[in-house]
mmCIF file of C-alpha atoms and ligand atoms in Angstrom:
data_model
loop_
_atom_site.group_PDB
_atom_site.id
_atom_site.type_symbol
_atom_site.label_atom_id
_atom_site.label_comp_id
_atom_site.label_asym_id
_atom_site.label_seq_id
_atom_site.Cartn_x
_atom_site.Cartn_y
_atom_site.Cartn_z
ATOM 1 C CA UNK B 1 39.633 -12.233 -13.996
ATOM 2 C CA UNK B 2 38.803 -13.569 -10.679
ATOM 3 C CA UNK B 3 38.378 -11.794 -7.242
ATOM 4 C CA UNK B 4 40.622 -13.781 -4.782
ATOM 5 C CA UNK B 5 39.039 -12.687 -1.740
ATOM 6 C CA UNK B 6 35.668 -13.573 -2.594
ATOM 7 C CA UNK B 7 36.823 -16.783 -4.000
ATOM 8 C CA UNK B 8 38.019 -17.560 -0.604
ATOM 9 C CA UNK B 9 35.418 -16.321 1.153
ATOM 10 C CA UNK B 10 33.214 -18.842 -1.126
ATOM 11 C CA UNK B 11 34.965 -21.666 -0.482
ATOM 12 C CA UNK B 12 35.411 -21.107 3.450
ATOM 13 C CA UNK B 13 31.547 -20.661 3.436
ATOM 14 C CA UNK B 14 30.804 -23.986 1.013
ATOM 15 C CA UNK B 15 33.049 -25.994 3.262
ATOM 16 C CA UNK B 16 30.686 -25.923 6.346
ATOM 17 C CA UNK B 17 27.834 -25.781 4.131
ATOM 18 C CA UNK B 18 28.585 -29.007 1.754
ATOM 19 C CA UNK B 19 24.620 -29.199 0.543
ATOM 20 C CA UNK B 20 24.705 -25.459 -0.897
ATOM 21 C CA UNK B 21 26.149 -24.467 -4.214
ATOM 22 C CA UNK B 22 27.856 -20.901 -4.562
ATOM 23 C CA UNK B 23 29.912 -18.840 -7.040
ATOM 24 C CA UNK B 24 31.392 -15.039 -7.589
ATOM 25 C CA UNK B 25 29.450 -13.476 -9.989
ATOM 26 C CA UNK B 26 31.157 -10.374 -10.666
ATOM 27 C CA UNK B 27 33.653 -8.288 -8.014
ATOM 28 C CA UNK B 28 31.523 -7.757 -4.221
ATOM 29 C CA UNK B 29 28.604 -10.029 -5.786
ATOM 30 C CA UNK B 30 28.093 -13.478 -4.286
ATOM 31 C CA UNK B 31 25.346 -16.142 -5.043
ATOM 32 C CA UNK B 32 24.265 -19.445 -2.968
ATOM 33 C CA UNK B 33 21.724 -21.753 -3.829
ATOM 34 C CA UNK B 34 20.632 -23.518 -1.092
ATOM 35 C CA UNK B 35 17.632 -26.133 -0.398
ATOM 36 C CA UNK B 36 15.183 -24.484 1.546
ATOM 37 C CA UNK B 37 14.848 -26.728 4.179
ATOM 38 C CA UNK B 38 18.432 -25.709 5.375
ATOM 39 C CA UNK B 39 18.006 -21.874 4.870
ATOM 40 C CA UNK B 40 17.964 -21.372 8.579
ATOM 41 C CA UNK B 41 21.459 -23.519 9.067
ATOM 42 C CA UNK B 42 22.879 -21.801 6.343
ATOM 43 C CA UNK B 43 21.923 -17.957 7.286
ATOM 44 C CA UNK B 44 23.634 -18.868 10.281
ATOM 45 C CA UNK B 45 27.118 -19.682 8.486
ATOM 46 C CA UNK B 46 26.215 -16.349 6.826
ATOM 47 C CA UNK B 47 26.473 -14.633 10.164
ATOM 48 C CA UNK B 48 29.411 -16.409 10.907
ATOM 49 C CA UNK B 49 31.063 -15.254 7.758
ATOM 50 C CA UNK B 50 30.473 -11.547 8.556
ATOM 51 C CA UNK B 51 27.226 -10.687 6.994
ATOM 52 C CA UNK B 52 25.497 -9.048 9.680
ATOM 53 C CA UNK B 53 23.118 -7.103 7.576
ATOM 54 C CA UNK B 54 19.453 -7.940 5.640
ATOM 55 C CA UNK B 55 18.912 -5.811 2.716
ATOM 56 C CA UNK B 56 15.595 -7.701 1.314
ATOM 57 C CA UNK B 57 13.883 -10.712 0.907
ATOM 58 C CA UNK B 58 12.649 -11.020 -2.658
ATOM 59 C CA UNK B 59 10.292 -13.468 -4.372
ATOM 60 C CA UNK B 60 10.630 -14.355 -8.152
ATOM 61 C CA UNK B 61 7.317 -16.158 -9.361
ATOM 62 C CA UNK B 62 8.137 -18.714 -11.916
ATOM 63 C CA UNK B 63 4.639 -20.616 -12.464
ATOM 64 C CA UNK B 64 5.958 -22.704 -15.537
ATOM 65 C CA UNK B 65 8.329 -24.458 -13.281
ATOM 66 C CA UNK B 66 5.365 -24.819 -10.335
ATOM 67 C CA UNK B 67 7.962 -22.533 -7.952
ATOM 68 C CA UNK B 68 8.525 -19.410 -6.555
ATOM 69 C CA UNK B 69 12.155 -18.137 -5.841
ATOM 70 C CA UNK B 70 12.719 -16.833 -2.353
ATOM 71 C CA UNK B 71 16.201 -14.368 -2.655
ATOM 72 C CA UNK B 72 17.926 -13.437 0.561
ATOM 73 C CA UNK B 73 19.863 -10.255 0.144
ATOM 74 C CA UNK B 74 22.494 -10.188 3.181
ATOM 75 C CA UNK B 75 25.577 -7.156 3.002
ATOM 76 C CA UNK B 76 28.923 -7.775 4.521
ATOM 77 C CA UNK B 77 29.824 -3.999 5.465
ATOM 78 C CA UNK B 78 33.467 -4.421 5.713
ATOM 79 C CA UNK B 79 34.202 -5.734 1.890
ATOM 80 C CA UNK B 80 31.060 -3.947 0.615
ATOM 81 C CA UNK B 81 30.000 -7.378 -0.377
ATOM 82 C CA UNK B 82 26.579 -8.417 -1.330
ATOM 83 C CA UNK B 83 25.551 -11.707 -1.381
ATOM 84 C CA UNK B 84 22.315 -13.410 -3.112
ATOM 85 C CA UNK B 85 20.841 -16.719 -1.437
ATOM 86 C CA UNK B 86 18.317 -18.391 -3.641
ATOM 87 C CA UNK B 87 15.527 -20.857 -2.701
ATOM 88 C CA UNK B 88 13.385 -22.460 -4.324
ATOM 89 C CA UNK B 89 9.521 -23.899 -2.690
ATOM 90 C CA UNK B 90 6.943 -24.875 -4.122
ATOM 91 C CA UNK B 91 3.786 -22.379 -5.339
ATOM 92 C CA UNK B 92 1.238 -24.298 -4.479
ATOM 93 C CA UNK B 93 -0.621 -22.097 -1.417
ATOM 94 C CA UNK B 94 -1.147 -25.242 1.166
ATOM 95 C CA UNK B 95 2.883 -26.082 -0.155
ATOM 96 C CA UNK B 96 4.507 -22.717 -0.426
ATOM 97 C CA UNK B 97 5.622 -22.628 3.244
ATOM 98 C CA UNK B 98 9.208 -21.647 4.602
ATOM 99 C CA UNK B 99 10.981 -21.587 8.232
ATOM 100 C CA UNK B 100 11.087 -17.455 9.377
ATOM 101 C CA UNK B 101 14.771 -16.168 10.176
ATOM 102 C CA UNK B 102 13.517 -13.325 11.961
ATOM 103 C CA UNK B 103 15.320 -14.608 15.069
ATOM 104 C CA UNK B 104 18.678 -14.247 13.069
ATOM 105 C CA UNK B 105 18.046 -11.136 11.005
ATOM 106 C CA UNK B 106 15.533 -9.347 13.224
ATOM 107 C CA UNK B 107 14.797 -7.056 10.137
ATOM 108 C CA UNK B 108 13.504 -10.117 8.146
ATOM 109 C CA UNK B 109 10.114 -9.604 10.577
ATOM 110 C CA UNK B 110 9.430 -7.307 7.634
ATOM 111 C CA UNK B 111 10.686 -8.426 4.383
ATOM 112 C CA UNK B 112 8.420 -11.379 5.258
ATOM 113 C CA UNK B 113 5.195 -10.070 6.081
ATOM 114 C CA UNK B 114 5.901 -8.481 2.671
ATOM 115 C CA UNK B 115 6.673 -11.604 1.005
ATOM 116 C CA UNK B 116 3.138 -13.109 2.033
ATOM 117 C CA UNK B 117 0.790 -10.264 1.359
ATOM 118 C CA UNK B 118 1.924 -10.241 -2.298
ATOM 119 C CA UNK B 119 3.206 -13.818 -3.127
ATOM 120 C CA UNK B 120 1.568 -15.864 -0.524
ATOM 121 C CA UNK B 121 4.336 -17.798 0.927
ATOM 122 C CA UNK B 122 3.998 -18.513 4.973
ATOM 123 C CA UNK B 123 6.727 -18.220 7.379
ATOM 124 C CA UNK B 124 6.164 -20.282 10.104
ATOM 125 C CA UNK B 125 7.102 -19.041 13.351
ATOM 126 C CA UNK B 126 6.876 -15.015 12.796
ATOM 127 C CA UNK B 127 3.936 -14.418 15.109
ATOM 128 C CA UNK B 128 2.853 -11.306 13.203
ATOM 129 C CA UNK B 129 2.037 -13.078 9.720
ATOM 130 C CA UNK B 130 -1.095 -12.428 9.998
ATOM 131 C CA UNK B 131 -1.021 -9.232 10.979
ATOM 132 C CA UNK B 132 -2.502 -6.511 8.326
ATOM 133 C CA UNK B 133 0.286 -5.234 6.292
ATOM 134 C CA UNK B 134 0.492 -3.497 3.350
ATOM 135 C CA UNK B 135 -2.390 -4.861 1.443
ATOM 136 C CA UNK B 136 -5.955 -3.535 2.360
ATOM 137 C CA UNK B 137 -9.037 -5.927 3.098
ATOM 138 C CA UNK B 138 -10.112 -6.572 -0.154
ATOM 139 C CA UNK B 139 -6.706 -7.361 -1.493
ATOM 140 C CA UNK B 140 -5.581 -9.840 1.359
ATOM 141 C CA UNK B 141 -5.691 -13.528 0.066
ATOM 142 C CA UNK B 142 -5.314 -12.425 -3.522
ATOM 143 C CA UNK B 143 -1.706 -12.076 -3.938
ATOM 144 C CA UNK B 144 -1.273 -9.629 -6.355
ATOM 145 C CA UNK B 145 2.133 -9.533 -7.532
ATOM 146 C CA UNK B 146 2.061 -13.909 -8.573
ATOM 147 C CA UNK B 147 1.969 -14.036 -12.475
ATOM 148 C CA UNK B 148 -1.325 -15.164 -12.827
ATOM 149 C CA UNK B 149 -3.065 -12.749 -11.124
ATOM 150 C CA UNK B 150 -5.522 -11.134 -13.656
ATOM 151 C CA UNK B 151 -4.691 -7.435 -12.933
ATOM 152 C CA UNK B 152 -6.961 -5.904 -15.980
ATOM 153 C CA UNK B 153 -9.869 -7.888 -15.178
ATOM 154 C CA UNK B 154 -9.614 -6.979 -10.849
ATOM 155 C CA UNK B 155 -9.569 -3.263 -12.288
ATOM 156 C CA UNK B 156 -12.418 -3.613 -14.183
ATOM 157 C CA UNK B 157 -14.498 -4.764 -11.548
ATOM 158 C CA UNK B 158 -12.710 -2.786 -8.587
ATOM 159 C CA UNK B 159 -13.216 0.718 -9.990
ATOM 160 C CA UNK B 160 -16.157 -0.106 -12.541
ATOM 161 C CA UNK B 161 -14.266 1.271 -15.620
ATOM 162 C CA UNK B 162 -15.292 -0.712 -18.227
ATOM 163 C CA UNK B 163 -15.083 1.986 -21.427
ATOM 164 C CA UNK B 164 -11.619 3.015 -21.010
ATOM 165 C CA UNK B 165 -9.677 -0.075 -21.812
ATOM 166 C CA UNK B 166 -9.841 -1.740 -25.246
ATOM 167 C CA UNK B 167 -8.322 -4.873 -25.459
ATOM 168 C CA UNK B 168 -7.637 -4.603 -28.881
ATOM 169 C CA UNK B 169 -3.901 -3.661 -28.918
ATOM 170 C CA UNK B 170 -4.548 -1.173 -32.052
ATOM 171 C CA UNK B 171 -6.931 0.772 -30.418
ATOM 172 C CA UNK B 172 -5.596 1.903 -26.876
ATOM 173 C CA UNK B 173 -7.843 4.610 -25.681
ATOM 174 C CA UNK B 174 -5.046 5.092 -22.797
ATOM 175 C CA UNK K 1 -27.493 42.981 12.292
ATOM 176 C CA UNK K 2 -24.817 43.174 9.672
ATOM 177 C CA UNK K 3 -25.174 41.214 6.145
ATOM 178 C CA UNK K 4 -21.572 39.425 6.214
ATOM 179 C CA UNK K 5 -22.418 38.617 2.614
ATOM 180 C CA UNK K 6 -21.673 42.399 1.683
ATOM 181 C CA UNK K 7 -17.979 41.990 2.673
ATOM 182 C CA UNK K 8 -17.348 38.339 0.422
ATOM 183 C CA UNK K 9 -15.207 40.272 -1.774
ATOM 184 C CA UNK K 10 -12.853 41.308 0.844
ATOM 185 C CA UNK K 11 -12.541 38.022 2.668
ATOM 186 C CA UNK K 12 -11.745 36.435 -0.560
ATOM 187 C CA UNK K 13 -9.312 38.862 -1.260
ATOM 188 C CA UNK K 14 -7.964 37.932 2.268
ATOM 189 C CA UNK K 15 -8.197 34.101 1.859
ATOM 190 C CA UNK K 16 -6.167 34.196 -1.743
ATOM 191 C CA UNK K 17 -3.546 35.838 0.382
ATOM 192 C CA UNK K 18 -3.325 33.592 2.968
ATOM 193 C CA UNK K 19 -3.220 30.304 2.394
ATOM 194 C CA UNK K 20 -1.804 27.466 4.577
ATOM 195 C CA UNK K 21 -0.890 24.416 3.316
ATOM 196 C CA UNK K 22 -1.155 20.938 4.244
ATOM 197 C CA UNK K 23 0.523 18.842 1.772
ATOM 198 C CA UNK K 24 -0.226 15.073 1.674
ATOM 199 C CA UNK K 25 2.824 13.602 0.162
ATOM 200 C CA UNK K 26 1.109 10.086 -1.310
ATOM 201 C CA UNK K 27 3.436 10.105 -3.871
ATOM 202 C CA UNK K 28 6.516 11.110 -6.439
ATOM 203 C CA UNK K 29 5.397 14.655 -6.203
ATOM 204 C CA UNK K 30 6.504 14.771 -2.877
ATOM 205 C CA UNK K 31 9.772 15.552 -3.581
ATOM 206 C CA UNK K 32 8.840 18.577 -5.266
ATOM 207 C CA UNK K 33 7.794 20.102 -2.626
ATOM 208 C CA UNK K 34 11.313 21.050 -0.972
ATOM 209 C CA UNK K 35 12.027 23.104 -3.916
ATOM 210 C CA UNK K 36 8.961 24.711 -3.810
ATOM 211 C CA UNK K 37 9.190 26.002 -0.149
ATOM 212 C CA UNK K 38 12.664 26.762 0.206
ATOM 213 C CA UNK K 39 14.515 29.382 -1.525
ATOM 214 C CA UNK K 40 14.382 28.349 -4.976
ATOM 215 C CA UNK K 41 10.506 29.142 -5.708
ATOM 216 C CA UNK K 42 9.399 30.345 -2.473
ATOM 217 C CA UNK K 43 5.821 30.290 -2.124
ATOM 218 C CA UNK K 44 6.081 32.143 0.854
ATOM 219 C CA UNK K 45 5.687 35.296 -1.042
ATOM 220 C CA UNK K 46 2.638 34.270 -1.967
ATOM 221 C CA UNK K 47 1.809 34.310 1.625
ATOM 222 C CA UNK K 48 1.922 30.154 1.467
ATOM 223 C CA UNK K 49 3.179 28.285 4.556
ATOM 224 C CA UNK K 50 2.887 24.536 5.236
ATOM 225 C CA UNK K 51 0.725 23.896 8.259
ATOM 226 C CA UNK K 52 1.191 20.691 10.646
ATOM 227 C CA UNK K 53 -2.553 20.185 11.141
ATOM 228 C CA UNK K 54 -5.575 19.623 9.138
ATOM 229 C CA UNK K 55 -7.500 21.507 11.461
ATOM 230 C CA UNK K 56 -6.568 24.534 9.953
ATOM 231 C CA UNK K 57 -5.500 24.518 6.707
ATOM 232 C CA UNK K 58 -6.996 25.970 3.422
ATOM 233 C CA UNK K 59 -5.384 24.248 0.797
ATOM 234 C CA UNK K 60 -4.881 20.801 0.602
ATOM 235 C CA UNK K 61 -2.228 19.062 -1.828
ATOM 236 C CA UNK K 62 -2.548 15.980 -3.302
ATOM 237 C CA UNK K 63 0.686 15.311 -4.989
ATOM 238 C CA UNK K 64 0.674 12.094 -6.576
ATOM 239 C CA UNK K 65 -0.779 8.800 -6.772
ATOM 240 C CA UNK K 66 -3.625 8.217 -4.464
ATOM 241 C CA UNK K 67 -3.940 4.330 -2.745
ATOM 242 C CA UNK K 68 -7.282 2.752 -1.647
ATOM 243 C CA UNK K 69 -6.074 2.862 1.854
ATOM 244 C CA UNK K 70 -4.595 6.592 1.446
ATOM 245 C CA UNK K 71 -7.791 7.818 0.406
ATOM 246 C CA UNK K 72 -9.284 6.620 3.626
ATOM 247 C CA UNK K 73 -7.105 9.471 5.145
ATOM 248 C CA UNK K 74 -7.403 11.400 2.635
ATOM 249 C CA UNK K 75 -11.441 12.128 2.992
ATOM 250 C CA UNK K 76 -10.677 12.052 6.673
ATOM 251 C CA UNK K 77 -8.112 15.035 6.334
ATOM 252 C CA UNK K 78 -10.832 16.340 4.340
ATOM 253 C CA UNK K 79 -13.777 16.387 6.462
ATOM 254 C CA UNK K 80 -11.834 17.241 9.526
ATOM 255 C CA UNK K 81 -10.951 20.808 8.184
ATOM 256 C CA UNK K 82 -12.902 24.299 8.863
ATOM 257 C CA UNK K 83 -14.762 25.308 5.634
ATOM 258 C CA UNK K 84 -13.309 27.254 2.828
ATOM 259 C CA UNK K 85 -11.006 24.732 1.753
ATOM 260 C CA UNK K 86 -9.906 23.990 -1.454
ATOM 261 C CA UNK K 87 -8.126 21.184 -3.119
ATOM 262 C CA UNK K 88 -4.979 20.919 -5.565
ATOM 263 C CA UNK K 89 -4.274 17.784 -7.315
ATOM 264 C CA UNK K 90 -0.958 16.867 -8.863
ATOM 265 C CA UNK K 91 0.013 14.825 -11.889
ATOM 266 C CA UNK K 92 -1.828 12.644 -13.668
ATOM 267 C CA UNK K 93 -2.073 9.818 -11.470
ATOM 268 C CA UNK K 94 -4.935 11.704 -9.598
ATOM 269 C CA UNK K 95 -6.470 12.990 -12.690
ATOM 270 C CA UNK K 96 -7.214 9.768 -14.270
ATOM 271 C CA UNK K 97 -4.900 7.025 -12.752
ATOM 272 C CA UNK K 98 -1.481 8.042 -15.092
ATOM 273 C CA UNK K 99 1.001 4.905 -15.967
ATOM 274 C CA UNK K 100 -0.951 3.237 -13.044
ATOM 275 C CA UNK K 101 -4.143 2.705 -15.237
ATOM 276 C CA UNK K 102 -3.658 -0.575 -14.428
ATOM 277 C CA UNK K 103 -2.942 -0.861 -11.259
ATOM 278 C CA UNK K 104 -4.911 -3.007 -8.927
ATOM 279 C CA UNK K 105 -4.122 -0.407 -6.129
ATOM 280 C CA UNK K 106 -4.329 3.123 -7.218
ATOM 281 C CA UNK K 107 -7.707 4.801 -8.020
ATOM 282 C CA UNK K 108 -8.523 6.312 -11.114
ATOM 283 C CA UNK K 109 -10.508 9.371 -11.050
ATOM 284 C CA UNK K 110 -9.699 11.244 -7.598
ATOM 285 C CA UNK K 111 -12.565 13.346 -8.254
ATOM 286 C CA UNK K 112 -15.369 10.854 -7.526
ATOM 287 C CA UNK K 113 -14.152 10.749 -4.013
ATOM 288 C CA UNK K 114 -13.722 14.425 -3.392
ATOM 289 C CA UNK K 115 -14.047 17.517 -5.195
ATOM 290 C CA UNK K 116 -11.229 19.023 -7.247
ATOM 291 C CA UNK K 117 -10.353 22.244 -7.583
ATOM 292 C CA UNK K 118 -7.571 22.709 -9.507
ATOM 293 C CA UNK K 119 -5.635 19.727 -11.295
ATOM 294 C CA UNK K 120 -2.271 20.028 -12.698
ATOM 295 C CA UNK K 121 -1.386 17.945 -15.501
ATOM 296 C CA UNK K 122 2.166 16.271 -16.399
ATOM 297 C CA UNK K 123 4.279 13.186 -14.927
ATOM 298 C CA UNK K 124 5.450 14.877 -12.523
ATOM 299 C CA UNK K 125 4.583 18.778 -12.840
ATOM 300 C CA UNK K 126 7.775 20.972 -12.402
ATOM 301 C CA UNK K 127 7.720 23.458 -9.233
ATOM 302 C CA UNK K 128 6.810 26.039 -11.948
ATOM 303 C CA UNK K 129 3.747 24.063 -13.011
ATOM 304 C CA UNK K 130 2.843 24.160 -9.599
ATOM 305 C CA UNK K 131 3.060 28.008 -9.074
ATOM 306 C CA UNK K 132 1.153 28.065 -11.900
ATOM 307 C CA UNK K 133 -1.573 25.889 -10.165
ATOM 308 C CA UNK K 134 -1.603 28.063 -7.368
ATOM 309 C CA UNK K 135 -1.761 31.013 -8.896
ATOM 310 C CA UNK K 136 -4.953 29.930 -11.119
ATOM 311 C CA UNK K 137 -6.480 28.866 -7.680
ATOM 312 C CA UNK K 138 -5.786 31.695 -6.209
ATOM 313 C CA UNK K 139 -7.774 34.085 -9.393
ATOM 314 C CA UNK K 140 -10.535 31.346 -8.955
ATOM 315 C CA UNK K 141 -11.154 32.359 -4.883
ATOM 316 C CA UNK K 142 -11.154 35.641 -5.747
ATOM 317 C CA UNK K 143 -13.722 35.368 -8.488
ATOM 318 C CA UNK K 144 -15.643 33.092 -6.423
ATOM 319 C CA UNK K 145 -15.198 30.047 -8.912
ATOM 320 C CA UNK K 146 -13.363 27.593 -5.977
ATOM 321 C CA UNK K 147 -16.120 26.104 -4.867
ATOM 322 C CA UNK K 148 -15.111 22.366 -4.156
ATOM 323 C CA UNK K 149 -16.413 22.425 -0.846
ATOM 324 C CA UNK K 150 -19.825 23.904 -1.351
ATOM 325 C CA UNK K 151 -20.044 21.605 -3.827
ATOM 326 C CA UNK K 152 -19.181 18.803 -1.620
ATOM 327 C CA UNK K 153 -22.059 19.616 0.521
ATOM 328 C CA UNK K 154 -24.327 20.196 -2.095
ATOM 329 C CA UNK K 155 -23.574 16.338 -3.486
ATOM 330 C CA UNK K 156 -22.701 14.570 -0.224
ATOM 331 C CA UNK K 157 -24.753 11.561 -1.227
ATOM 332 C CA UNK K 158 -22.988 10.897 -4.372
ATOM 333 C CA UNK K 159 -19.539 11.277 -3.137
ATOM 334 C CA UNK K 160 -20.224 9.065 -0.068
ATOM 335 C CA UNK K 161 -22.080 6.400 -2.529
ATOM 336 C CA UNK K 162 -18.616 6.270 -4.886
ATOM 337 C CA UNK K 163 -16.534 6.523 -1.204
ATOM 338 C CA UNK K 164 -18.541 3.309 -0.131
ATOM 339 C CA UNK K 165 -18.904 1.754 -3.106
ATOM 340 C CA UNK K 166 -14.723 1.636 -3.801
ATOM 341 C CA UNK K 167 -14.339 1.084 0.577
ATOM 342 C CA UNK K 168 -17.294 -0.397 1.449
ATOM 343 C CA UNK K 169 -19.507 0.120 4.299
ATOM 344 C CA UNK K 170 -18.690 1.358 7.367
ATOM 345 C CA UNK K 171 -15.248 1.396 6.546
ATOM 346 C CA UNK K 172 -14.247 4.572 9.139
ATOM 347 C CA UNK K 173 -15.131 2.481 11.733
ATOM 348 C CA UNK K 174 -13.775 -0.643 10.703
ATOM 349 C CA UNK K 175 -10.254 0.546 9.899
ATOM 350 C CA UNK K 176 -10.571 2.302 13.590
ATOM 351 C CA UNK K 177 -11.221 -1.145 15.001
ATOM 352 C CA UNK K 178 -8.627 -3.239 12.628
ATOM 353 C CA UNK K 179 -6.074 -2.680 15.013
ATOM 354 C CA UNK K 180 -7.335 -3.104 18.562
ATOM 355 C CA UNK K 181 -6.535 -6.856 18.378
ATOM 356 C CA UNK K 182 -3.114 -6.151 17.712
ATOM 357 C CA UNK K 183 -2.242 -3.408 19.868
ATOM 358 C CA UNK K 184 -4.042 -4.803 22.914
ATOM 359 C CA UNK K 185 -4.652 -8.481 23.160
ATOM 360 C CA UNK K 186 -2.007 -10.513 20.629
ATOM 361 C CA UNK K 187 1.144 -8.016 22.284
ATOM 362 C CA UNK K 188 0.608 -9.956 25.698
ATOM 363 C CA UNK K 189 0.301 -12.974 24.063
ATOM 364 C CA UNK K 190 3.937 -12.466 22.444
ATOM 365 C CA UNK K 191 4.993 -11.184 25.666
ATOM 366 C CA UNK K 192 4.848 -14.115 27.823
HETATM 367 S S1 SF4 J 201 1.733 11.598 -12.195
HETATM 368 FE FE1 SF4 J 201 3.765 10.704 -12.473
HETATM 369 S S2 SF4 J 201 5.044 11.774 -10.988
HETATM 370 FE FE2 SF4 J 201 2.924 12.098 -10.372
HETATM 371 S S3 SF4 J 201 2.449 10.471 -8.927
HETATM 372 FE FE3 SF4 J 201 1.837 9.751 -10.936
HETATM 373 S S4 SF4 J 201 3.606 8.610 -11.695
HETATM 374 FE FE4 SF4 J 201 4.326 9.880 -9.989
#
């Protein structure tokens, strides 16, 4: 069973945007992969296509692989479509870098700034990166929601409960 | 010269009947406080109303999951209001840090920071739960046994040591000045 119109509306996308790849994963669900270099060009055919709306950016951490997964959630109001675009960068802090498209989704200014308080990835060009966010002082620079943050062992220390937590599995005092 | 201590009992009596309510929604449990103010459970009868301003409230709820940078507010909210004041906590997150024990971001034991009067157990407590929490406040200030903010006083030093030791230093001042760069200097900047 396939859904025509977004079928169509896939390939009319894909054939201005020859680098990305996308398919219909179920009825009103979209997915593009795209290289992140070209996130920018391709948001734009987005726009073009009648997705006028940013839900969320996500991140995925995937630290086998070295990456982390940047997700652009964008809504097209009239078909109640919503469509996925993946990217992948690298995790690497000096590395993990990405072009900001809060000049084409003006609500992106935020999904950003959340992106790099917990997963560390910069957007160049949104002036208020560095502005404090979310996170408090001692937090900032940690990056708390990558996979290999030690979360049991920053407890410990931050709030000095040592006798609570067994790390024996059988013996949970919790 | 009139001994004001004589008439305790009576402004007690008074303060049990009266109290206003400021309720700091941090977090799930404020959604049960709709149902507790409207017509469902009306605490009103009990002479309950919410109050806009911490400069005069009595009771203070905590419903839910206290933050780091909440409780910053939170002890300011505190400190800023007129003496008998007394504190309810909700759920277990304040009590002793719920399903976020292990979160990097909520604290554990509210208590350390400021004085407790009344916690009420359960993920989240039902509106009922919370009558019920009132209502054993309430007994308590009559009987004299609400005394989180004498005791407050009384151990100053070793809630400010735990408040400084979690903040660190100085930290009114510095989360006053956090923000001056960015709401005076860097918004011309973007400007032009
Ligand atoms: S005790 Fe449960 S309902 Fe209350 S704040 Fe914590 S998680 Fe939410």
């Amino acid at each position: 069973m396939t859904w025509e119109v977004g079928e169509n509306l896939v390939k009319s996308i894909l054939e201005k945007a020859p680098y990305a790849e996308g398919k219909v994963r179920r009825e009103r669900r979209l997915e593009f992969k795209v290289p992140a270099e070209r996130i920018r060009e391709f948001l734009m055919i987005m726009k073009e296509h009648n997705f006028p709306l940013m839900l969320q950016i996500t991140a995925v951490d995937w630290p086998k692989e070295g990456e982390i997964e940047l997700v652009y959630h964008l809504m097209n109001i009239e078909l109640g479509t919503h469509a996925m675009v993946k990217t992948r960068i690298p995790r690497d802090l000096d590395k993990a870098k990405m072009p900001t498209v809060r000049d084409l989704y003006p609500a992106a200014e935020t999904y950003e700034r959340d992106v790099h308080d917990f997963f560390g990835v910069y957007f160049e060009g949104n002036e208020k990166m560095e502005m404090p966010w979310i996170l408090d002082d001692p937090e900032q620079g940690l990056y708390p929601h990558r996979k290999d943050f030690d979360m049991l062992g920053y407890v410990k220390k931050k709030y000095k409960i040592l006798d609570r937590f067994d790390e024996n599995k059988d013996r949970y005092v919790i | 010269m009139v001994d004001w201590r004589l008439f305790e009992p009576l402004f007690n009596w008074a303060r049990k009947k009266s109290l206003w309510i400021v309720s700091f929604c941090t977090g799930c449990g404020g959604i049960e406080m709709p149902p507790l103010m409207t017509s469902r459970y009306d605490i009103e009868r009990f002479g309950i109303i919410p109050d806009p301003s911490p400069r005069q409230y009595d009771l203070f709820l905590i419903t839910g999951y206290v933050t780091p940078k909440t409780l910053k507010r939170i002890i300011i909210t505190y400190e800023m209001a007129p003496d008998p004041k007394w504190v309810l906590a909700h759920g277990s997150c304040p009590l002793n840090g719920g399903i976020y024990w292990d979160s990097y971001n909520a604290i554990k034991h509210l208590d350390k920071y400021i004085p407790v009067d009344v916690f009420i157990a359960g993920c989240m407590p039902r509106p009922e739960a919370v009558l019920d929490g009132i209502h054993k406040l309430m007994e308590m200030i009559e009987n004299g046994e609400a005394d989180g903010w004498k005791r407050y006083k009384e151990n100053y030093e070793w809630y400010r040591k735990n408040q400084e030791e979690l903040l660190g230093e100085g930290w009114r001042e510095k989360e006053a000045r956090k923000w001056i760069p960015w709401l005076m200097d860097k918004k011309k900047e973007v400007k032009e």
